[in-house]
Coordinates of C-alpha atoms in Angstrom, one line a residue:
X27 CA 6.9 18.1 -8.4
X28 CA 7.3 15.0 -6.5
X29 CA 6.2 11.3 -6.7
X30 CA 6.7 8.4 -4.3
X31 CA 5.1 6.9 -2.2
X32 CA 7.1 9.0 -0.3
X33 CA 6.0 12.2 -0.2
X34 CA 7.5 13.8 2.6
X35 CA 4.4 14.8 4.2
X36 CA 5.1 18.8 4.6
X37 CA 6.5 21.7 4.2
X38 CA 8.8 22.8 7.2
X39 CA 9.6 25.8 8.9
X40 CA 12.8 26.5 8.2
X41 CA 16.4 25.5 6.6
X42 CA 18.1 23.0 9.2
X43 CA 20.3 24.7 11.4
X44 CA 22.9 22.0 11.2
X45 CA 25.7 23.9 9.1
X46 CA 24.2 23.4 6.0
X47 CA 22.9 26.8 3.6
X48 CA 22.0 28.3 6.6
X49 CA 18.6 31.0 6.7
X50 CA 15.9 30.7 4.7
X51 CA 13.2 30.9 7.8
X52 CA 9.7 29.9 7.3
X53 CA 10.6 28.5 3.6
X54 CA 8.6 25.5 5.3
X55 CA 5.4 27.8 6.7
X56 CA 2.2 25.7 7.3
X57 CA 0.9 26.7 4.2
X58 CA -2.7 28.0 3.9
X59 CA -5.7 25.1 4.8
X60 CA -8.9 25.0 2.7
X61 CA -11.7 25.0 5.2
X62 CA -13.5 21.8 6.2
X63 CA -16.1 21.0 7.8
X64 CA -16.9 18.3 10.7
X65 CA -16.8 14.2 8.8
X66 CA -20.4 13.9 10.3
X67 CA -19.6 10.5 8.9
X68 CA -16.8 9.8 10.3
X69 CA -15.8 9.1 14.2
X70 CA -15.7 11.9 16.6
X71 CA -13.8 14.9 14.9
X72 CA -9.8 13.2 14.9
X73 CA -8.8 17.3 16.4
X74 CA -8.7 16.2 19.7
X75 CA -8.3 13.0 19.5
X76 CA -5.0 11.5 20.1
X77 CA -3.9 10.3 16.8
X78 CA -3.0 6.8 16.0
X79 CA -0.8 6.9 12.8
X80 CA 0.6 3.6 11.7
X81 CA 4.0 3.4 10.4
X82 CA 4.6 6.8 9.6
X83 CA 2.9 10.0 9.8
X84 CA 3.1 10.1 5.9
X85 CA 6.1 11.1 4.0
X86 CA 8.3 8.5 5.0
X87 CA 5.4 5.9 6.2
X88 CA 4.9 3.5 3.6
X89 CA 7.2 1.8 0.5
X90 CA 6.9 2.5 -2.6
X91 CA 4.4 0.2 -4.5
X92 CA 4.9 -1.7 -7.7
X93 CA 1.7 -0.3 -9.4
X94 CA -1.2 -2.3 -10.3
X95 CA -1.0 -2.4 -14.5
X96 CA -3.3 -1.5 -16.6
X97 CA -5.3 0.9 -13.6
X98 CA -9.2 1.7 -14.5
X99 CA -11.2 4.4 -13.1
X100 CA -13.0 3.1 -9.6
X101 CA -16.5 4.2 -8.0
X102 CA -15.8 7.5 -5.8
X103 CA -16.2 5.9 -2.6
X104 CA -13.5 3.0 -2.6
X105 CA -10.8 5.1 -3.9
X106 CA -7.7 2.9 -5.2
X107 CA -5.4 4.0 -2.1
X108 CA -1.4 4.8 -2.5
X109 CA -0.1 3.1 -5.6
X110 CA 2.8 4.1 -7.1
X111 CA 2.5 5.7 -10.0
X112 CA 3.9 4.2 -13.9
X113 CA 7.5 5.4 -14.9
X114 CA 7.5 8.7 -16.0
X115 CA 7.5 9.3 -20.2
X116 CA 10.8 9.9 -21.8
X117 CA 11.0 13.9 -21.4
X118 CA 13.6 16.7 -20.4
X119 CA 14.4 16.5 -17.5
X120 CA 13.5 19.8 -15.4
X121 CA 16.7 22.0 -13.8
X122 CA 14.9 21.1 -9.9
X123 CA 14.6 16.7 -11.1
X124 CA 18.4 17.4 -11.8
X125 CA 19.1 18.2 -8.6
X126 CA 16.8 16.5 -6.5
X127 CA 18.6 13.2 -8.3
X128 CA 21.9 14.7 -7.7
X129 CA 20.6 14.1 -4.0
X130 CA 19.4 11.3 -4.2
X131 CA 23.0 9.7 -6.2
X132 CA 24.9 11.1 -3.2
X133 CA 22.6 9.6 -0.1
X134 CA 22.6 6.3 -1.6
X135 CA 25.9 5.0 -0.5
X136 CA 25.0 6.6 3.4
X137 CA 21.5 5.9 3.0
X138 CA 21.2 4.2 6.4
X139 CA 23.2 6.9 7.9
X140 CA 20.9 9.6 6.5
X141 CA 17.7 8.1 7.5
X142 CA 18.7 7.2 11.2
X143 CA 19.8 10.6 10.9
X144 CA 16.5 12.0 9.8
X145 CA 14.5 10.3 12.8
X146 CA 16.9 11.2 15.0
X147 CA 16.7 15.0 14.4
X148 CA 13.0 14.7 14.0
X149 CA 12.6 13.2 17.7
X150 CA 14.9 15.8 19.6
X151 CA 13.5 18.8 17.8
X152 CA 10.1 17.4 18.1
X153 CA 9.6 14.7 20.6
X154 CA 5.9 15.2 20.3
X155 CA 5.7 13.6 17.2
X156 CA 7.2 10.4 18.5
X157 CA 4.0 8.9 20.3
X158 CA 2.9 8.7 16.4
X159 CA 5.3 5.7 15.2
X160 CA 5.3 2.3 16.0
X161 CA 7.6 1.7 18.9
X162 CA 10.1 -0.9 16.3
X163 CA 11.5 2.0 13.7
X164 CA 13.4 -0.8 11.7
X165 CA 11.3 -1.1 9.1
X166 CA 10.2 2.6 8.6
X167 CA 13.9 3.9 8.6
X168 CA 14.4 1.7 5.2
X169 CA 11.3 2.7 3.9
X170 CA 12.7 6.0 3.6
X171 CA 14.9 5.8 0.7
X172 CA 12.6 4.2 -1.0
X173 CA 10.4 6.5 -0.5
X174 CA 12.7 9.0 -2.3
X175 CA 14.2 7.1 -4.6
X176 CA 10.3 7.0 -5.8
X177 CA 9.8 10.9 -5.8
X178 CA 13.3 11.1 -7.4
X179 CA 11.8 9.2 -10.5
X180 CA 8.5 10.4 -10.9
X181 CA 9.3 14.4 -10.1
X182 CA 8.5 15.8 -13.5
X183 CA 5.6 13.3 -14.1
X184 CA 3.5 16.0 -12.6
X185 CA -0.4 14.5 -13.9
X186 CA -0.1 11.0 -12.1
X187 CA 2.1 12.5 -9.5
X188 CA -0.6 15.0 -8.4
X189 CA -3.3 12.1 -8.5
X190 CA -0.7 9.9 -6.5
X191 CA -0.4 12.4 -4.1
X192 CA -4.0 12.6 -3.3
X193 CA -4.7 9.0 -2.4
X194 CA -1.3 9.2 -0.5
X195 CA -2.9 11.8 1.6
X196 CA -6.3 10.3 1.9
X197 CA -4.8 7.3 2.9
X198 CA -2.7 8.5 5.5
X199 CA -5.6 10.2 7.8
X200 CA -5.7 7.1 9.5
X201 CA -1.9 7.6 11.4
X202 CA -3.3 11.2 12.6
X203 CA -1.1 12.8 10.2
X204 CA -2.3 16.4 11.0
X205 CA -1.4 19.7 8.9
X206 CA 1.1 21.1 11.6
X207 CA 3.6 17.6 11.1
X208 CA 4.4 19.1 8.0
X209 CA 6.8 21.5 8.8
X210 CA 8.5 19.5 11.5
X211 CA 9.3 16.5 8.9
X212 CA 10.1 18.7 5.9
X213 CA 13.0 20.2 8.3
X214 CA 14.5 17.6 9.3
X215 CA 14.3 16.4 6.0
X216 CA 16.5 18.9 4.5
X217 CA 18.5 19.0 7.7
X218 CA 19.7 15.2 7.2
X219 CA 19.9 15.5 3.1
X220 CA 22.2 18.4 3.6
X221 CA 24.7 16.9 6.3
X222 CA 25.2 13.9 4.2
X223 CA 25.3 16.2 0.7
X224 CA 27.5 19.2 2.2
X225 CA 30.0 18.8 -0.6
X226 CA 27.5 19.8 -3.0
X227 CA 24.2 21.0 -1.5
X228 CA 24.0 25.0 -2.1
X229 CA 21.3 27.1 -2.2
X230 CA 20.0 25.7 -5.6
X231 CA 19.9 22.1 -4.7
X232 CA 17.9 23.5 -1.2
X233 CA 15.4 25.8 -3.3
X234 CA 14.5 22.9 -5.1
X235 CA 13.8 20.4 -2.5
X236 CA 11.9 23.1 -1.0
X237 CA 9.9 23.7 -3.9
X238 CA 9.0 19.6 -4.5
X239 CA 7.9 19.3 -0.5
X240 CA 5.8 22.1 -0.4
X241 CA 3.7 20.9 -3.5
X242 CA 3.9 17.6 -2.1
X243 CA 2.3 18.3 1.4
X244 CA 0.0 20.4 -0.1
X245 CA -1.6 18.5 -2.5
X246 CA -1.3 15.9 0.0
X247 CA -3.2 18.7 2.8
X248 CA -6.3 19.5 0.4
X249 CA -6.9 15.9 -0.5
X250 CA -7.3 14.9 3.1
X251 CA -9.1 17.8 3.9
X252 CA -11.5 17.1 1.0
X253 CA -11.7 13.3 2.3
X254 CA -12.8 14.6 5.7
X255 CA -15.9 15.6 4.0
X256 CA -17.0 12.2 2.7
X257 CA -15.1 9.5 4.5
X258 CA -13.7 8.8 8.2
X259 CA -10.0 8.7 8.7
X260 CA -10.6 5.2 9.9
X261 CA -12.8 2.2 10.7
X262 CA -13.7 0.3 13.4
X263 CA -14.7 -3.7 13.3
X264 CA -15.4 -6.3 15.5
X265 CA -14.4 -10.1 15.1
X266 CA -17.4 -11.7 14.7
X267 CA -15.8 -15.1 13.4
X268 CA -12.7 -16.3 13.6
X269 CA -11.7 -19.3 11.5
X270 CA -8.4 -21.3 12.0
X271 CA -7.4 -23.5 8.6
X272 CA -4.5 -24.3 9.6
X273 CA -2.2 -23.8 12.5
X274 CA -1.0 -20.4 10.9
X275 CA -3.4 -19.3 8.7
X276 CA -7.6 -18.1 10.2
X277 CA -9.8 -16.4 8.4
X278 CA -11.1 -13.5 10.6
X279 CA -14.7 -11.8 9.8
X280 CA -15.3 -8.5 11.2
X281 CA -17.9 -5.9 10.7
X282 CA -17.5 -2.7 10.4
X283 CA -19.0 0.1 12.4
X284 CA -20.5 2.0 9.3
X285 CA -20.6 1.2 6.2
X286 CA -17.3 0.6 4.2
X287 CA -17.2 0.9 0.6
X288 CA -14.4 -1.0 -1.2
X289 CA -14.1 -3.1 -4.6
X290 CA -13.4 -6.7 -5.2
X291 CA -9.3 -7.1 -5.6
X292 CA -8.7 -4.2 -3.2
X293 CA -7.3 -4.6 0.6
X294 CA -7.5 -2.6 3.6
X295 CA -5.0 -1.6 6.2
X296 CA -5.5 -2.9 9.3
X297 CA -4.4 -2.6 13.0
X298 CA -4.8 -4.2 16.4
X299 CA -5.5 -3.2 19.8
X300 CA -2.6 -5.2 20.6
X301 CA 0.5 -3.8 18.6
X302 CA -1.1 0.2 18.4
X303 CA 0.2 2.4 15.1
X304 CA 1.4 -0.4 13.6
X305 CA -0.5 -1.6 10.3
X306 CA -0.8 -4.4 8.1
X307 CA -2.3 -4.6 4.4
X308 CA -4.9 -7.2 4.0
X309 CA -7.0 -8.2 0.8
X310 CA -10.4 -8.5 1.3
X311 CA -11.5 -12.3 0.8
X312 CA -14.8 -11.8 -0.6
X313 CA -16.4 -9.2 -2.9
X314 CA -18.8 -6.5 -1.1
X315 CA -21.4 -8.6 0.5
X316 CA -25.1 -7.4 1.5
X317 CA -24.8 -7.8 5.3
X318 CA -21.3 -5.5 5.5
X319 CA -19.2 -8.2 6.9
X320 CA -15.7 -8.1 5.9
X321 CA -13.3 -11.2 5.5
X322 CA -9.7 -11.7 5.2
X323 CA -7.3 -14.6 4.9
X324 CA -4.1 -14.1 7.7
X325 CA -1.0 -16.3 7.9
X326 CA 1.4 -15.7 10.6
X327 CA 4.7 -15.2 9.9
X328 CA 7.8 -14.9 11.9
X329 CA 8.5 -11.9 14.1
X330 CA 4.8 -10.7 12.5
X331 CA 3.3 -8.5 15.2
X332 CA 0.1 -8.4 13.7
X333 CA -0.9 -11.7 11.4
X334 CA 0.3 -13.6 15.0
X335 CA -2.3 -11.1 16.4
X336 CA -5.2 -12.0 14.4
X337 CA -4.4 -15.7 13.9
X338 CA -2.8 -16.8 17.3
X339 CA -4.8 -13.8 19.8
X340 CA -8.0 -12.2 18.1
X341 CA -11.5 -13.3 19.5
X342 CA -14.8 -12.7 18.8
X343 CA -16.0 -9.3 20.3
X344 CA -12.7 -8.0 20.0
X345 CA -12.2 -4.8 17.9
X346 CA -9.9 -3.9 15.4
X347 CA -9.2 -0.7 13.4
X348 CA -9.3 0.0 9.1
X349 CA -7.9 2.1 7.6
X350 CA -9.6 3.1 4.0
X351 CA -9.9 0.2 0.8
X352 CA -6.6 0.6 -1.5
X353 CA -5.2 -1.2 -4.7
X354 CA -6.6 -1.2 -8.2
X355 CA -6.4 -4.9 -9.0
X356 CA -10.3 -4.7 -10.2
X357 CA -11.8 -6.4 -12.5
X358 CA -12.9 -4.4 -15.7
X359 CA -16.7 -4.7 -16.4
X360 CA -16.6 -3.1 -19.4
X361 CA -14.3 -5.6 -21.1
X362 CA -14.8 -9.3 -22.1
X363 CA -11.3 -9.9 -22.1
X364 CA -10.3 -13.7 -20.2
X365 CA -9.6 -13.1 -16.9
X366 CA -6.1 -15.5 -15.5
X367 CA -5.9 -15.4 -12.3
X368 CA -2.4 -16.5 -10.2
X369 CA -3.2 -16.7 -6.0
X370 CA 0.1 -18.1 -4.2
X371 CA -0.7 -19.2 -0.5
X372 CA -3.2 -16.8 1.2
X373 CA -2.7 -14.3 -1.8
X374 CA -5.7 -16.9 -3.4
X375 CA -8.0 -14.5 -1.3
X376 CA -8.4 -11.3 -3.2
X377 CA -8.4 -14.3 -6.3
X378 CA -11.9 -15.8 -4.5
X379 CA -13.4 -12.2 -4.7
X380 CA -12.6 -11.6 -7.9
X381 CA -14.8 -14.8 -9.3
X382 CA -17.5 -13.7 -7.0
X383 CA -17.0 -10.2 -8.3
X384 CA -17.6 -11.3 -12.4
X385 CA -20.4 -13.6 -11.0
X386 CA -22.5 -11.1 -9.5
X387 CA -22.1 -8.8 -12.7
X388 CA -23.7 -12.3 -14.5
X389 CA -20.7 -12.2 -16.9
X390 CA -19.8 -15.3 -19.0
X391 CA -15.9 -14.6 -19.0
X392 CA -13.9 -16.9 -19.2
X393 CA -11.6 -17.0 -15.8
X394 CA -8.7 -19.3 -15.3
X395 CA -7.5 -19.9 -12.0
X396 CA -4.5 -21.6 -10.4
X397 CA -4.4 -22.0 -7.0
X398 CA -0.6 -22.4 -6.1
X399 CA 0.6 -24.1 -2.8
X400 CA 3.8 -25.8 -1.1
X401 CA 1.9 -28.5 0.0
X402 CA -1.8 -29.9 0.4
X403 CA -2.2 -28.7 3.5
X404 CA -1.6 -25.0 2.6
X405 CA -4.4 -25.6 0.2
X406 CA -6.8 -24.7 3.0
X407 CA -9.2 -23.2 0.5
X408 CA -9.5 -25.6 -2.7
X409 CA -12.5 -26.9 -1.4
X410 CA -14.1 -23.1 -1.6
X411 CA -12.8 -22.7 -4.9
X412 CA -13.8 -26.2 -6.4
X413 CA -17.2 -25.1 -5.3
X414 CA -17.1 -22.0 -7.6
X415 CA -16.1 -24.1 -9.9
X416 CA -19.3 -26.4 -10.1
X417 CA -22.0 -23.4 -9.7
X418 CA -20.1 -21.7 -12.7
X419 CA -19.2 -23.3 -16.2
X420 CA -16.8 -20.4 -17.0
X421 CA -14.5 -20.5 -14.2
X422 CA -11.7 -23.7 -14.2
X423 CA -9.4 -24.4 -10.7
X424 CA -6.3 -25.9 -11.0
X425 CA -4.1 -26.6 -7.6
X426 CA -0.6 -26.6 -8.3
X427 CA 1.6 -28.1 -5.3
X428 CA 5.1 -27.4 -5.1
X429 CA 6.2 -29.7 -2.6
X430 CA 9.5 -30.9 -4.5
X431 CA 9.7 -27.5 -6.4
X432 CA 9.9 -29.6 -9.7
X433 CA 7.0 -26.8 -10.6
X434 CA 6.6 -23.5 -9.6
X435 CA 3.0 -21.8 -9.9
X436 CA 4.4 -19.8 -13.0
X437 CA 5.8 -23.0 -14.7
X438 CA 2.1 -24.5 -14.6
X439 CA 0.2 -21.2 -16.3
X440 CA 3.3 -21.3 -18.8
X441 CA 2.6 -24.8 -19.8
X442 CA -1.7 -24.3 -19.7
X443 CA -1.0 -21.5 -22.2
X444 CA -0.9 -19.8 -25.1
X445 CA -3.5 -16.6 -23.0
X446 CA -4.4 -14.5 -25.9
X447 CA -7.1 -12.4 -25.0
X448 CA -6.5 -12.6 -21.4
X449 CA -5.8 -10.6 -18.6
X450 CA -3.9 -11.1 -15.8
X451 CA -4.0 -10.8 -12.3
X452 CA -0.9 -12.2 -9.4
X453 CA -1.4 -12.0 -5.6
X454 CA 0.9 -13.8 -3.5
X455 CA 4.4 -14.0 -2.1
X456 CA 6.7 -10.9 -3.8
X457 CA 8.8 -14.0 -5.4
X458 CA 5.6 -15.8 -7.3
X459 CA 4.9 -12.6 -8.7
X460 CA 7.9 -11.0 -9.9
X461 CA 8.4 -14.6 -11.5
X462 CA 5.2 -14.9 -12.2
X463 CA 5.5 -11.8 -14.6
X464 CA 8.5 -12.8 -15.7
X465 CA 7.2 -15.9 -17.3
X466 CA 4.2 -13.7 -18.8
X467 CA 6.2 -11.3 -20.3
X468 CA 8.2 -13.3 -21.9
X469 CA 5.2 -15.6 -23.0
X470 CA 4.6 -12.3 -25.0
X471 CA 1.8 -10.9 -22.4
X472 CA 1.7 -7.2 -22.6
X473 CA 2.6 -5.5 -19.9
X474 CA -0.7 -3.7 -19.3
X475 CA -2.3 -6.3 -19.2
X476 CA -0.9 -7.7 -16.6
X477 CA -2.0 -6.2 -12.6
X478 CA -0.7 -7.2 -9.4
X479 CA -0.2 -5.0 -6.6
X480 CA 2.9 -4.7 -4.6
X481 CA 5.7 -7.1 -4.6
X482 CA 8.5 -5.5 -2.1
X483 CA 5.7 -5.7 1.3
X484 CA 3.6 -8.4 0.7
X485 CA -0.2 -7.4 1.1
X486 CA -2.1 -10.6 1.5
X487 CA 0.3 -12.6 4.2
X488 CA 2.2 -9.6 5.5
X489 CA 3.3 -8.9 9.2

């Protein structure tokens, strides 16, 4: 079996025709579909419908994740969505890992070669499928070797993989993947591993990638099939407040048009009606909330098609699509472990829900917070936090600014410490957290004790 956030998202039809091993027709058959019935919760059955996928109809859509540590088991209805999942125990390694490794040692060098390579046989064999990615393929051609350098890792770790696999394929309802993509992508798959491999690919090294995508798409098939039943592919919301703090950063409130289930810590993926199938992760600002609205803290970046969308464009009445709640930085109820809590910049947002979250439960944890900023002004929530602060005698704020870096956000929880008897949560930029860690680890933290979602594409200020 496979891992990664990768997943190549189906079995294909056949072996490329492209000089490699040559027959092997239907190896990549549409495998058989459970039956499902209508989402009478969802919006109007999605067969039919043209689908909007985001950056990728699945397999090669999305980068891998550093997984949240220390994962706990969530409610059914916000399902932790597409994390990557723990390195794989120290085992044997199995004859098809061998070779799908071998692979993936030989790409690397080409590896920009063999994805432009893969998108380009995918769009002349099947140019219908090309309405379904965003119109900019930079970012989703090098998201595919990470993608497989993922599922090269994890192929043997078969437990977490398969439970990987089916929030991959939840999650990805929302680009319109649809059974019948599989066969196309899993084809040119193997057609572009092959051409760049043809010193070694045989019929072994073939049989085995065939073998890891067919599991793949269909635990990936069943899952979203099963999803169908309970949950809509996708969300929409309408702006109903739009908050500018600062000249890049709002906060935007939508609502939902049905109810949205989701935990305190997790984000959504989001798109606008402005830049269509391409999506942006978001943490949600607040913890659930009793009227359904849903908030989230955006700062626009640089050549970001959609945080300059919602900061710079969005108004109130206009409408927005979600995909469903990922991540599993949550809190743990059932512990009475410190909570220490690290928010860089806008990644102090999922931090915010997070203290509302223990306060609802009318916990007494202690919950240390530093709020870390370049300057004052990109404080543009202290004053919420500071407010927390008074109503609750277990929860301490601290602001670190690093106008001068003399002191880094990491440096200051260093310093505060010893944290025995914590645990700890990072959101932020990818270079506060992986430092961030860095400096807990070697503080002696343990490592599962320590959750942060990913570092590599930034979910609370990405594009």
């Amino acid at each position: 079996m496979f891992e990664a956030r990768l997943t190549m998202d189906a079995p294909t039809t056949a072996s490329a025709d492209n000089g490699t091993s040559g027959g092997g027709g239907g190896w990549f058959g549409t495998p058989p579909q459970p039956a499902a019935t209508p989402n009478s919760a969802g919006p109007p059955s999605d067969a039919g419908r043209t689908p909007h996928p985001a950056e990728s109809i699945g397999m090669f859509g999305e980068r891998p994740r550093v997984p949240s540590q220390r994962s706990q088991a969530a409610p059914p209805d916000p399902t932790p969505q597409e994390h990557a999942p723990p390195p794989p125990p120290a085992q044997q390694a199995s004859p098809d890992a061998l070779l799908i490794r071998r692979t993936m040692a030989e790409i690397e060098p080409v590896a920009d070669k063999v994805t432009s390579y893969f998108y380009a046989l995918l769009f002349v064999r099947h140019p219908q499928l090309r309405p379904l990615f965003p119109a900019a393929m930079d970012t989703q051609r090098d998201r595919l070797l990470k993608a497989l350098l993922t599922a090269a890792e994890h192929i043997d770790n078969t437990e977490v993989l398969v439970a990987y696999l089916q929030n991959l394929g939840r999650g990805h309802r929302k680009y319109g993947t649809m059974p019948e993509h599989y066969p196309a992508v899993g084809e040119c798959l193997i057609g572009a591993l092959s051409k760049y491999t043809s010193h070694v690919w045989d019929q072994a090294m073939e049989a085995a990638w065939v073998r890891a995508y067919t599991t793949i798409s269909q635990v990936m098939i069943d899952a979203a099939a099963a999803d169908q039943l309970r949950a809509p592919a996708w969300w929409h919301a309408e702006v109903v407040a739009h908050d500018r703090r600062t000249t890049d950063i709002a906060v935007v409130t939508v609502r939902p048009d049905q109810p949205y289930p989701f935990l305190a810590g997790q984000y959504a993926s989001v798109e606008t009606p402005w830049w269509p199938r391409v999506w942006r992760h978001y943490s949600f600002a607040s913890a659930p909330r009793s009227d359904g609205l849903l908030s989230f803290h955006v700062k626009a970046v640089p050549a970001g098609w959609v945080s300059n969308a919602l900061v710079h464009r969005a108004r109130l009445g206009d409408v927005i699509r979600l995909g469903p709640p990922g991540g599993a930085m949550t809190v743990d109820h059932t512990s009475d472990s410190g909570l220490l809590c690290l928010g860089g910049g806008t990644g102090i947002a999922p931090i915010k829900a997070l203290v509302e979250d223990v306060a609802e439960h009318g916990e007494r944890r202690p919950m240390e917070v530093f709020y870390g900023a370049r300057t004052d002004v990109d404080l543009y929530d202290i004053n919420t936090m500071l407010r927390l602060q008074q109503v609750h005698s277990w929860l301490s704020v601290r602001a670190i600014i690093d106008q001068q870096g003399h002191i880094g956000l990491p440096d200051a929880v260093r310093e505060f410490g010893p944290w025995n008897g914590y645990d700890a949560y990072l959101s932020g930029p990818p270079g506060m957290i992986r430092s961030g860690v860095h400096v807990l680890r070697n503080a002696g933290f343990p490592q599962e004790r320590i959750r942060h979602d990913e570092v590599e594409e930034l979910l609370t200020v990405d594009g």
